[in-house]
Amino acid sequence: MTEQEIIQLTNQVFEESFEIEKELLKPETNIFEDLGLDSLDVVDLVVALQEKFGVKIRNDERIKNIRSLGDIYNFIFKLKEEH
Amino acid sequence: MPESCSQIFGSEFFHDKYHDKYMNQHRSDSLYALEIYTGYPVDFGFSTAFINPENLHENKLSDEEICDIIKQAKALGVQKIVFSGSEVAYFADMQKILLFAKSLDIDTTILNKEYSCDAYSEENNPVFCMRHGFSCVITSYGYVLPCPGLQIPLGNIRFQKISDIIKDSEIYSDLRNYKNKIKGPCGICEKAEICYGCRGRSYLITGDYLASDPICERNEKHKKDIISLPLPLDGIIPQIPPMKLIDTIEILGERSAGCSVLIREGMPFAEKDGSIDNVAYLEMMAQAIAALNGFRNMETSDTAPEGYLLGAKKLIIKSKARIGDRLSVFVFKYAKFGGFGIVKGIVKRDNEVLALGEIKIWHNIDQEPKVGDQ
């Protein structure tokens, strides 16, 4: 899976699961401050990413360090590499 | 000394030699031995309700898939692989598989005879089997089991790496944290440092993989202290009457449980026409997951674990329950992040599905001991 595909699918997760407008989805966007996600939403995000990418994220400590969309792209890219 | 099924791996893995080295370790996915079991398929029981039918594999592993397992096993530290079960000869090219293992410096053994953990064996001595600390079983259909006797599928290697399955498994975590988790007399036995009874026969007899071994001669006078499923949930879940809806925990699986509830007159959510408000289904699912968490942590906490139902989605109501109905509530922990979790739930009346959906919960994970917290 290419970097571009990861970005596209991740953005789809935000559009489909959180109804975020496409224009806001940039690597530097902070998912909490700019998109309004809270800790309750993170578990939904984990589920949606798992289903979209077919990876297992359960209890992955790296999730805790995610702040921006770019962090998510990098995280998924590394997960894909590991699998 | 009685023979235990962990002895199939050889004396180098036998209790006191591996115990200090392998148990209580913080790396929860490490493995030192593996059994590839070619016997009968596993009965999934109620867990099938939560498995995508596409993920239910009826095809046996190919030689290439077995070699991939061996590669993964090597990466986890496996030193020995035992091929067991009556159909061990089905691998088309066993010689190639054995040579591949040897090329990775992994010792192999073939057991042609079936062996099983017989729950009603006359052998009642302490078993000294603690194989979950260093091994697991992979069936020829790819399912990972804790051991041959404890036939609860933890996952399938066709969809996840062995390391991910073991890391994710609450059952595996509980077994490796045995000092905190084993319930009843086995936990306070003078041999508790080196023995936790046969987990297979404990599960077969009591329904609880963490119950004390009912067959062990050391427990002969303590049988009344060994609990079995189904078990009433008073004190195990935080809810008290009238809000306590579910009655008993009936069955355990990997991150899943089945509970029972009798709809009584005067129960909260009961309508005047004798039906139950749909909201009750969500509460039943939440209480069922509380039952699973509370039951797992019975030995480590005097109080029922704190938790909250935060929301629900994908809820489908198919039919109404009515006063007098006996319902089964099945729950499965689908995803987790810190103390937050997504739980899939199904409420049934006999074989009829009344409701299914997902709930979001929070529970206090500070009350859960981690592997290595002894």
Tab-separated table of C-alpha atoms in Angstrom:
chain	number	residue	atom	x	y	z
A	1	MET	CA	0.000	0.000	0.000
A	2	THR	CA	1.423	3.381	-1.000
A	3	GLU	CA	1.692	6.428	1.232
A	4	GLN	CA	-0.930	8.159	-0.910
A	5	GLU	CA	-3.384	5.281	-0.466
A	6	ILE	CA	-2.869	5.383	3.302
A	7	ILE	CA	-3.599	9.129	3.343
A	8	GLN	CA	-6.684	8.668	1.181
A	9	LEU	CA	-8.121	5.807	3.273
A	10	THR	CA	-7.351	7.564	6.565
A	11	ASN	CA	-9.126	10.682	5.348
A	12	GLN	CA	-12.077	8.524	4.340
A	13	VAL	CA	-12.279	7.278	7.934
A	14	PHE	CA	-12.608	10.853	9.178
A	15	GLU	CA	-15.192	11.726	6.550
A	16	GLU	CA	-17.289	8.579	7.076
A	17	SER	CA	-16.989	8.020	10.828
A	18	PHE	CA	-16.758	11.597	12.111
A	19	GLU	CA	-18.378	13.577	9.304
A	20	ILE	CA	-15.352	15.856	8.943
A	21	GLU	CA	-15.158	17.972	5.806
A	22	LYS	CA	-12.493	16.948	3.317
A	23	GLU	CA	-10.932	20.441	3.255
A	24	LEU	CA	-9.921	20.150	6.909
A	25	LEU	CA	-8.014	16.914	6.408
A	26	LYS	CA	-4.368	17.962	6.189
A	27	PRO	CA	-1.296	16.320	7.732
A	28	GLU	CA	-0.803	19.163	10.201
A	29	THR	CA	-4.432	19.124	11.395
A	30	ASN	CA	-4.656	18.379	15.122
A	31	ILE	CA	-7.407	15.783	15.539
A	32	PHE	CA	-8.360	17.032	19.020
A	33	GLU	CA	-8.026	20.806	18.763
A	34	ASP	CA	-8.918	21.278	15.091
A	35	LEU	CA	-11.343	18.393	14.497
A	36	GLY	CA	-12.893	18.241	17.960
A	37	LEU	CA	-12.283	14.576	18.704
A	38	ASP	CA	-12.112	13.604	22.366
A	39	SER	CA	-10.876	10.574	24.257
A	40	LEU	CA	-14.250	8.883	23.741
A	41	ASP	CA	-13.824	9.236	19.994
A	42	VAL	CA	-10.376	7.659	19.967
A	43	VAL	CA	-11.738	4.165	20.506
A	44	ASP	CA	-14.091	4.684	17.544
A	45	LEU	CA	-11.126	5.909	15.526
A	46	VAL	CA	-9.173	2.773	16.457
A	47	VAL	CA	-12.051	0.554	15.335
A	48	ALA	CA	-12.547	2.456	12.087
A	49	LEU	CA	-8.831	2.331	11.230
A	50	GLN	CA	-8.688	-1.371	12.038
A	51	GLU	CA	-11.581	-2.082	9.724
A	52	LYS	CA	-10.368	0.196	6.942
A	53	PHE	CA	-6.801	-1.110	6.853
A	54	GLY	CA	-7.302	-4.673	8.122
A	55	VAL	CA	-4.720	-4.188	10.845
A	56	LYS	CA	-4.790	-4.835	14.567
A	57	ILE	CA	-4.396	-1.724	16.713
A	58	ARG	CA	-5.815	-3.029	19.956
A	59	ASN	CA	-3.924	-1.538	22.889
A	60	ASP	CA	-1.096	-0.209	20.727
A	61	GLU	CA	0.690	2.272	22.971
A	62	ARG	CA	1.697	4.419	19.985
A	63	ILE	CA	-1.908	5.587	19.643
A	64	LYS	CA	-1.432	7.653	22.783
A	65	ASN	CA	1.154	9.826	21.040
A	66	ILE	CA	-1.049	10.650	18.073
A	67	ARG	CA	-2.019	14.301	17.822
A	68	SER	CA	-2.205	15.136	14.120
A	69	LEU	CA	-3.466	13.461	10.968
A	70	GLY	CA	0.152	13.195	9.884
A	71	ASP	CA	0.858	11.160	13.023
A	72	ILE	CA	-1.914	8.760	11.981
A	73	TYR	CA	-0.571	8.431	8.421
A	74	ASN	CA	2.874	7.584	9.814
A	75	PHE	CA	1.445	5.193	12.382
A	76	ILE	CA	-0.538	3.263	9.774
A	77	PHE	CA	2.436	3.221	7.434
A	78	LYS	CA	4.593	1.655	10.172
A	79	LEU	CA	1.838	-0.827	11.071
A	80	LYS	CA	1.563	-1.896	7.452
A	81	GLU	CA	5.327	-2.322	7.261
A	82	GLU	CA	5.265	-4.503	10.390
A	83	HIS	CA	2.599	-6.733	8.875
B	1	MET	CA	6.088	-37.630	39.448
B	2	PRO	CA	2.921	-37.776	37.361
B	3	GLU	CA	3.250	-37.168	33.688
B	4	SER	CA	1.762	-33.928	32.450
B	5	CYS	CA	1.036	-32.808	28.943
B	6	SER	CA	3.741	-30.162	29.242
B	7	GLN	CA	6.214	-33.047	29.314
B	8	ILE	CA	5.698	-33.545	25.599
B	9	PHE	CA	8.159	-30.693	25.185
B	10	GLY	CA	10.854	-32.498	27.162
B	11	SER	CA	12.588	-32.057	30.458
B	12	GLU	CA	14.272	-28.832	29.408
B	13	PHE	CA	10.896	-27.110	29.649
B	14	PHE	CA	9.765	-28.830	32.808
B	15	HIS	CA	8.600	-26.709	35.673
B	16	ASP	CA	11.409	-25.550	37.932
B	17	LYS	CA	13.879	-25.243	35.081
B	18	TYR	CA	11.794	-22.906	32.963
B	19	HIS	CA	9.635	-21.452	35.662
B	20	ASP	CA	11.757	-18.534	36.798
B	21	LYS	CA	12.965	-17.851	33.313
B	22	TYR	CA	9.696	-17.915	31.419
B	23	MET	CA	6.875	-17.084	33.795
B	24	ASN	CA	6.250	-13.579	35.141
B	25	GLN	CA	7.924	-12.059	32.146
B	26	HIS	CA	6.913	-8.657	30.906
B	27	ARG	CA	7.177	-9.526	27.239
B	28	SER	CA	3.762	-11.072	26.893
B	29	ASP	CA	4.225	-12.536	23.407
B	30	SER	CA	7.338	-14.612	24.046
B	31	LEU	CA	7.159	-18.328	23.337
B	32	TYR	CA	9.685	-21.073	23.814
B	33	ALA	CA	7.792	-24.092	22.538
B	34	LEU	CA	4.914	-24.745	20.182
B	35	GLU	CA	2.572	-27.640	19.567
B	36	ILE	CA	1.050	-28.049	16.127
B	37	TYR	CA	-1.989	-30.209	16.660
B	38	THR	CA	-3.558	-32.146	13.818
B	39	GLY	CA	-6.481	-33.759	15.603
B	40	TYR	CA	-10.183	-32.972	15.482
B	41	PRO	CA	-11.390	-29.433	14.766
B	42	VAL	CA	-12.182	-27.119	17.632
B	43	ASP	CA	-15.742	-26.479	18.784
B	44	PHE	CA	-16.129	-22.710	18.881
B	45	GLY	CA	-19.296	-22.685	20.915
B	46	PHE	CA	-20.932	-19.292	21.324
B	47	SER	CA	-17.879	-17.455	19.966
B	48	THR	CA	-19.043	-18.148	16.408
B	49	ALA	CA	-21.669	-15.458	16.896
B	50	PHE	CA	-18.901	-12.852	16.754
B	51	ILE	CA	-16.792	-14.357	13.994
B	52	ASN	CA	-17.233	-13.213	10.438
B	53	PRO	CA	-18.214	-16.390	8.542
B	54	GLU	CA	-15.442	-15.621	6.047
B	55	ASN	CA	-12.990	-15.987	8.913
B	56	LEU	CA	-14.147	-19.473	9.844
B	57	HIS	CA	-11.629	-21.678	8.138
B	58	GLU	CA	-12.424	-25.259	7.343
B	59	ASN	CA	-9.314	-25.807	5.245
B	60	LYS	CA	-6.253	-27.258	6.812
B	61	LEU	CA	-2.984	-25.384	6.759
B	62	SER	CA	-0.728	-25.974	3.781
B	63	ASP	CA	2.897	-26.961	4.139
B	64	GLU	CA	3.824	-23.377	3.211
B	65	GLU	CA	1.594	-21.993	5.960
B	66	ILE	CA	3.195	-24.369	8.473
B	67	CYS	CA	6.624	-23.112	7.406
B	68	ASP	CA	5.436	-19.542	7.912
B	69	ILE	CA	4.289	-20.485	11.433
B	70	ILE	CA	7.739	-21.919	12.082
B	71	LYS	CA	9.316	-18.645	10.911
B	72	GLN	CA	7.068	-16.631	13.205
B	73	ALA	CA	7.789	-19.059	16.043
B	74	LYS	CA	11.517	-18.603	15.582
B	75	ALA	CA	11.122	-14.826	15.809
B	76	LEU	CA	9.298	-15.267	19.122
B	77	GLY	CA	12.067	-17.437	20.564
B	78	VAL	CA	10.603	-20.926	20.038
B	79	GLN	CA	13.190	-23.640	20.566
B	80	LYS	CA	11.036	-26.716	20.105
B	81	ILE	CA	7.973	-27.676	18.055
B	82	VAL	CA	5.933	-30.797	18.747
B	83	PHE	CA	3.670	-32.120	15.982
B	84	SER	CA	0.830	-34.033	17.614
B	85	GLY	CA	-2.516	-35.630	16.764
B	86	SER	CA	-3.653	-38.623	14.779
B	87	GLU	CA	-3.468	-36.853	11.428
B	88	VAL	CA	0.095	-35.695	11.745
B	89	ALA	CA	0.896	-37.542	8.517
B	90	TYR	CA	-1.462	-35.374	6.492
B	91	PHE	CA	1.258	-32.830	5.785
B	92	ALA	CA	2.319	-33.697	2.269
B	93	ASP	CA	5.938	-33.006	2.900
B	94	MET	CA	6.621	-33.423	6.591
B	95	GLN	CA	10.274	-34.065	5.884
B	96	LYS	CA	10.563	-30.645	4.255
B	97	ILE	CA	8.836	-29.022	7.254
B	98	LEU	CA	11.149	-30.749	9.719
B	99	LEU	CA	14.204	-29.770	7.708
B	100	PHE	CA	12.986	-26.180	7.556
B	101	ALA	CA	12.602	-26.114	11.355
B	102	LYS	CA	16.050	-27.628	11.717
B	103	SER	CA	17.517	-24.982	9.413
B	104	LEU	CA	16.232	-22.398	11.907
B	105	ASP	CA	17.784	-24.345	14.770
B	106	ILE	CA	14.399	-25.451	16.140
B	107	ASP	CA	14.148	-28.912	17.653
B	108	THR	CA	11.132	-30.994	16.511
B	109	THR	CA	9.265	-34.049	17.761
B	110	ILE	CA	6.416	-36.004	16.184
B	111	LEU	CA	3.836	-37.605	18.462
B	112	ASN	CA	1.828	-40.026	16.376
B	113	LYS	CA	-0.536	-41.006	19.154
B	114	GLU	CA	-3.499	-38.890	20.199
B	115	TYR	CA	-3.170	-37.678	23.728
B	116	SER	CA	-5.737	-35.732	25.583
B	117	CYS	CA	-6.423	-34.057	28.811
B	118	ASP	CA	-9.026	-36.365	30.310
B	119	ALA	CA	-11.188	-34.490	32.751
B	120	TYR	CA	-12.282	-37.684	34.413
B	121	SER	CA	-8.928	-39.425	34.549
B	122	GLU	CA	-8.115	-41.421	37.635
B	123	GLU	CA	-4.855	-39.545	37.681
B	124	ASN	CA	-5.475	-37.013	40.404
B	125	ASN	CA	-2.044	-35.944	41.491
B	126	PRO	CA	-0.899	-32.361	41.039
B	127	VAL	CA	-0.029	-31.991	37.384
B	128	PHE	CA	2.790	-29.454	37.582
B	129	CYS	CA	1.869	-28.324	34.107
B	130	MET	CA	2.429	-24.656	33.481
B	131	ARG	CA	2.852	-24.837	29.754
B	132	HIS	CA	0.973	-21.595	29.106
B	133	GLY	CA	4.005	-19.752	30.395
B	134	PHE	CA	6.079	-20.873	27.470
B	135	SER	CA	3.932	-22.509	24.788
B	136	CYS	CA	0.696	-22.521	22.848
B	137	VAL	CA	-1.061	-24.853	20.426
B	138	ILE	CA	-1.844	-24.180	16.790
B	139	THR	CA	-4.378	-26.503	15.220
B	140	SER	CA	-4.090	-27.718	11.653
B	141	TYR	CA	-6.898	-25.253	10.852
B	142	GLY	CA	-4.777	-22.346	12.076
B	143	TYR	CA	-6.521	-21.671	15.365
B	144	VAL	CA	-4.376	-20.786	18.351
B	145	LEU	CA	-5.302	-22.471	21.643
B	146	PRO	CA	-3.681	-22.044	25.064
B	147	CYS	CA	-3.232	-25.828	25.346
B	148	PRO	CA	-4.934	-28.992	24.053
B	149	GLY	CA	-7.266	-29.193	27.055
B	150	LEU	CA	-8.243	-25.550	27.063
B	151	GLN	CA	-10.030	-25.479	23.765
B	152	ILE	CA	-10.886	-21.818	23.545
B	153	PRO	CA	-9.697	-20.345	20.239
B	154	LEU	CA	-7.675	-17.186	20.841
B	155	GLY	CA	-7.466	-16.312	17.138
B	156	ASN	CA	-6.423	-17.700	13.772
B	157	ILE	CA	-2.950	-17.339	12.314
B	158	ARG	CA	-4.473	-16.801	8.881
B	159	PHE	CA	-5.660	-13.368	10.028
B	160	GLN	CA	-3.174	-12.358	12.699
B	161	LYS	CA	0.404	-13.026	13.603
B	162	ILE	CA	0.948	-15.483	16.453
B	163	SER	CA	2.524	-12.679	18.496
B	164	ASP	CA	-0.513	-10.408	18.034
B	165	ILE	CA	-2.911	-13.193	19.011
B	166	ILE	CA	-0.995	-13.923	22.191
B	167	LYS	CA	-0.502	-10.258	23.062
B	168	ASP	CA	-4.216	-9.575	22.612
B	169	SER	CA	-5.409	-12.603	24.521
B	170	GLU	CA	-6.920	-11.960	27.930
B	171	ILE	CA	-6.933	-15.698	28.601
B	172	TYR	CA	-3.213	-15.904	27.943
B	173	SER	CA	-2.586	-12.849	30.078
B	174	ASP	CA	-4.601	-14.379	32.921
B	175	LEU	CA	-2.743	-17.685	32.710
B	176	ARG	CA	0.635	-15.966	32.767
B	177	ASN	CA	-0.541	-13.885	35.711
B	178	TYR	CA	-1.626	-17.072	37.477
B	179	LYS	CA	-0.507	-16.018	40.953
B	180	ASN	CA	-3.105	-13.275	40.977
B	181	LYS	CA	-5.739	-14.976	38.920
B	182	ILE	CA	-6.218	-18.627	39.882
B	183	LYS	CA	-9.308	-18.868	42.043
B	184	GLY	CA	-9.800	-20.996	45.146
B	185	PRO	CA	-7.563	-23.569	46.820
B	186	CYS	CA	-5.024	-23.925	43.977
B	187	GLY	CA	-4.103	-20.298	44.538
B	188	ILE	CA	-3.142	-20.870	48.177
B	189	CYS	CA	-1.734	-24.393	47.784
B	190	GLU	CA	1.828	-24.837	49.010
B	191	LYS	CA	2.694	-25.927	45.463
B	192	ALA	CA	1.200	-22.761	43.967
B	193	GLU	CA	4.625	-21.470	42.933
B	194	ILE	CA	5.150	-24.360	40.557
B	195	CYS	CA	1.650	-25.675	39.806
B	196	TYR	CA	-1.744	-24.282	38.997
B	197	GLY	CA	-3.453	-27.586	38.296
B	198	CYS	CA	-4.552	-28.736	34.883
B	199	ARG	CA	-6.220	-25.765	33.223
B	200	GLY	CA	-7.830	-28.036	30.646
B	201	ARG	CA	-9.691	-30.218	33.098
B	202	SER	CA	-10.516	-27.235	35.317
B	203	TYR	CA	-12.179	-25.630	32.309
B	204	LEU	CA	-13.912	-28.810	31.197
B	205	ILE	CA	-15.366	-29.464	34.643
B	206	THR	CA	-16.102	-25.957	35.917
B	207	GLY	CA	-16.355	-23.865	32.751
B	208	ASP	CA	-13.729	-21.529	34.220
B	209	TYR	CA	-10.152	-21.712	32.965
B	210	LEU	CA	-9.031	-19.990	36.180
B	211	ALA	CA	-10.861	-22.330	38.590
B	212	SER	CA	-8.930	-24.587	40.926
B	213	ASP	CA	-8.322	-28.075	39.585
B	214	PRO	CA	-11.265	-30.151	40.921
B	215	ILE	CA	-9.491	-33.443	40.256
B	216	CYS	CA	-6.252	-32.760	42.094
B	217	GLU	CA	-5.965	-34.830	45.276
B	218	ARG	CA	-4.801	-31.749	47.138
B	219	ASN	CA	-8.211	-30.210	46.559
B	220	GLU	CA	-10.128	-33.262	47.761
B	221	LYS	CA	-11.196	-31.522	50.983
B	222	HIS	CA	-11.699	-28.133	49.356
B	223	LYS	CA	-14.156	-28.973	46.593
B	224	LYS	CA	-16.795	-26.742	48.110
B	225	ASP	CA	-14.413	-23.819	47.607
B	226	ILE	CA	-14.104	-24.446	43.874
B	227	ILE	CA	-16.575	-22.389	41.947
B	228	SER	CA	-18.222	-23.488	38.715
B	229	LEU	CA	-20.230	-21.816	36.012
B	230	PRO	CA	-23.024	-20.880	35.884
B	231	LEU	CA	-22.355	-18.511	38.761
B	232	PRO	CA	-24.676	-15.904	40.324
B	233	LEU	CA	-23.279	-12.412	39.902
B	234	ASP	CA	-23.956	-10.872	43.296
B	235	GLY	CA	-20.893	-8.832	44.218
B	236	ILE	CA	-19.219	-9.604	40.891
B	237	ILE	CA	-20.895	-6.783	39.002
B	238	PRO	CA	-21.340	-3.328	40.530
B	239	GLN	CA	-25.087	-3.199	39.889
B	240	ILE	CA	-27.413	-4.124	42.737
B	241	PRO	CA	-31.154	-4.843	42.571
B	242	PRO	CA	-33.334	-3.531	41.103
B	243	MET	CA	-30.803	-2.307	38.469
B	244	LYS	CA	-29.008	-5.642	38.423
B	245	LEU	CA	-30.629	-7.314	35.444
B	246	ILE	CA	-28.478	-10.314	34.634
B	247	ASP	CA	-28.519	-13.305	36.929
B	248	THR	CA	-25.595	-15.567	36.109
B	249	ILE	CA	-22.442	-15.807	34.058
B	250	GLU	CA	-22.741	-19.023	32.085
B	251	ILE	CA	-19.850	-19.379	29.705
B	252	LEU	CA	-16.432	-17.862	29.033
B	253	GLY	CA	-14.491	-17.345	25.818
B	254	GLU	CA	-11.590	-15.204	24.613
B	255	ARG	CA	-12.584	-11.633	25.558
B	256	SER	CA	-16.163	-12.874	25.565
B	257	ALA	CA	-18.826	-14.235	27.860
B	258	GLY	CA	-22.390	-15.489	27.900
B	259	CYS	CA	-24.793	-14.528	30.677
B	260	SER	CA	-28.369	-15.373	31.548
B	261	VAL	CA	-31.258	-13.145	32.591
B	262	LEU	CA	-34.804	-13.942	33.600
B	263	ILE	CA	-37.189	-11.087	32.867
B	264	ARG	CA	-39.182	-10.601	36.039
B	265	GLU	CA	-42.236	-8.621	36.898
B	266	GLY	CA	-41.312	-5.276	38.451
B	267	MET	CA	-37.931	-5.219	36.758
B	268	PRO	CA	-36.716	-1.804	35.557
B	269	PHE	CA	-37.555	-1.200	31.892
B	270	ALA	CA	-40.679	-3.411	32.144
B	271	GLU	CA	-43.674	-1.860	30.383
B	272	LYS	CA	-47.303	-2.152	31.438
B	273	ASP	CA	-48.025	-4.591	28.608
B	274	GLY	CA	-45.398	-7.004	29.923
B	275	SER	CA	-42.791	-6.168	27.307
B	276	ILE	CA	-39.337	-4.714	28.010
B	277	ASP	CA	-38.089	-1.347	26.793
B	278	ASN	CA	-35.367	-1.725	24.156
B	279	VAL	CA	-32.920	0.217	26.355
B	280	ALA	CA	-32.804	-2.840	28.601
B	281	TYR	CA	-30.871	-4.723	25.911
B	282	LEU	CA	-28.018	-2.210	26.134
B	283	GLU	CA	-27.986	-2.419	29.895
B	284	MET	CA	-27.892	-6.225	29.684
B	285	MET	CA	-24.887	-6.086	27.352
B	286	ALA	CA	-23.125	-3.615	29.657
B	287	GLN	CA	-23.807	-5.783	32.686
B	288	ALA	CA	-22.631	-8.889	30.838
B	289	ILE	CA	-19.271	-7.281	30.067
B	290	ALA	CA	-19.077	-6.124	33.697
B	291	ALA	CA	-19.694	-9.749	34.649
B	292	LEU	CA	-16.807	-10.907	32.466
B	293	ASN	CA	-14.420	-8.311	33.935
B	294	GLY	CA	-15.624	-8.901	37.476
B	295	PHE	CA	-15.367	-12.662	37.150
B	296	ARG	CA	-11.819	-12.482	35.765
B	297	ASN	CA	-10.730	-10.257	38.626
B	298	MET	CA	-12.564	-12.013	41.460
B	299	GLU	CA	-9.339	-13.048	43.156
B	300	THR	CA	-7.671	-9.667	42.921
B	301	SER	CA	-10.395	-7.327	44.003
B	302	ASP	CA	-12.965	-7.370	46.790
B	303	THR	CA	-15.118	-4.917	44.929
B	304	ALA	CA	-16.791	-5.223	41.563
B	305	PRO	CA	-14.893	-3.293	38.891
B	306	GLU	CA	-16.147	0.208	38.218
B	307	GLY	CA	-17.424	0.879	34.725
B	308	TYR	CA	-19.845	2.954	32.679
B	309	LEU	CA	-21.980	2.492	29.597
B	310	LEU	CA	-21.120	5.446	27.362
B	311	GLY	CA	-23.181	4.851	24.256
B	312	ALA	CA	-24.366	2.463	21.598
B	313	LYS	CA	-24.430	2.169	17.831
B	314	LYS	CA	-25.359	-0.229	15.075
B	315	LEU	CA	-28.163	-1.389	17.331
B	316	ILE	CA	-30.713	-3.664	15.684
B	317	ILE	CA	-33.843	-4.596	17.609
B	318	LYS	CA	-35.567	-7.606	16.128
B	319	SER	CA	-38.106	-8.499	18.752
B	320	LYS	CA	-39.366	-7.597	22.195
B	321	ALA	CA	-38.608	-9.580	25.315
B	322	ARG	CA	-41.431	-10.150	27.740
B	323	ILE	CA	-41.810	-10.883	31.427
B	324	GLY	CA	-41.090	-14.542	32.011
B	325	ASP	CA	-38.576	-14.834	29.165
B	326	ARG	CA	-35.186	-16.358	29.873
B	327	LEU	CA	-32.614	-14.520	27.778
B	328	SER	CA	-29.002	-15.208	26.907
B	329	VAL	CA	-26.676	-12.226	26.563
B	330	PHE	CA	-23.418	-12.765	24.677
B	331	VAL	CA	-20.717	-10.113	24.611
B	332	PHE	CA	-17.340	-9.802	22.912
B	333	LYS	CA	-14.680	-7.140	23.489
B	334	TYR	CA	-14.110	-5.954	19.947
B	335	ALA	CA	-11.735	-3.048	20.435
B	336	LYS	CA	-9.931	-1.403	23.288
B	337	PHE	CA	-8.068	1.799	23.946
B	338	GLY	CA	-6.982	2.376	27.515
B	339	GLY	CA	-10.060	2.001	29.691
B	340	PHE	CA	-12.415	2.572	26.756
B	341	GLY	CA	-13.781	-0.311	24.775
B	342	ILE	CA	-16.198	-1.286	22.065
B	343	VAL	CA	-18.226	-4.370	22.878
B	344	LYS	CA	-20.336	-6.339	20.451
B	345	GLY	CA	-23.414	-7.858	22.006
B	346	ILE	CA	-26.233	-10.217	21.102
B	347	VAL	CA	-29.355	-10.894	23.143
B	348	LYS	CA	-31.167	-14.120	22.392
B	349	ARG	CA	-34.304	-15.915	23.530
B	350	ASP	CA	-33.438	-19.554	22.871
B	351	ASN	CA	-32.141	-19.405	19.301
B	352	GLU	CA	-34.034	-16.246	18.363
B	353	VAL	CA	-31.925	-13.082	18.181
B	354	LEU	CA	-33.823	-10.256	19.881
B	355	ALA	CA	-31.174	-7.546	19.635
B	356	LEU	CA	-27.615	-7.028	18.510
B	357	GLY	CA	-25.274	-4.086	18.352
B	358	GLU	CA	-22.232	-2.371	19.774
B	359	ILE	CA	-21.852	-0.531	23.045
B	360	LYS	CA	-19.077	1.779	24.102
B	361	ILE	CA	-17.920	1.341	27.667
B	362	TRP	CA	-15.327	2.586	30.084
B	363	HIS	CA	-13.980	0.513	32.912
B	364	ASN	CA	-11.328	1.090	35.498
B	365	ILE	CA	-8.242	-0.662	34.177
B	366	ASP	CA	-6.255	0.353	37.236
B	367	GLN	CA	-8.023	-2.517	38.969
B	368	GLU	CA	-6.583	-5.007	36.499
B	369	PRO	CA	-3.187	-6.429	37.432
B	370	LYS	CA	-0.712	-6.686	34.574
B	371	VAL	CA	1.444	-9.665	33.691
B	372	GLY	CA	4.396	-9.602	36.034
B	373	ASP	CA	2.589	-7.806	38.867
B	374	GLN	CA	3.013	-10.572	41.382
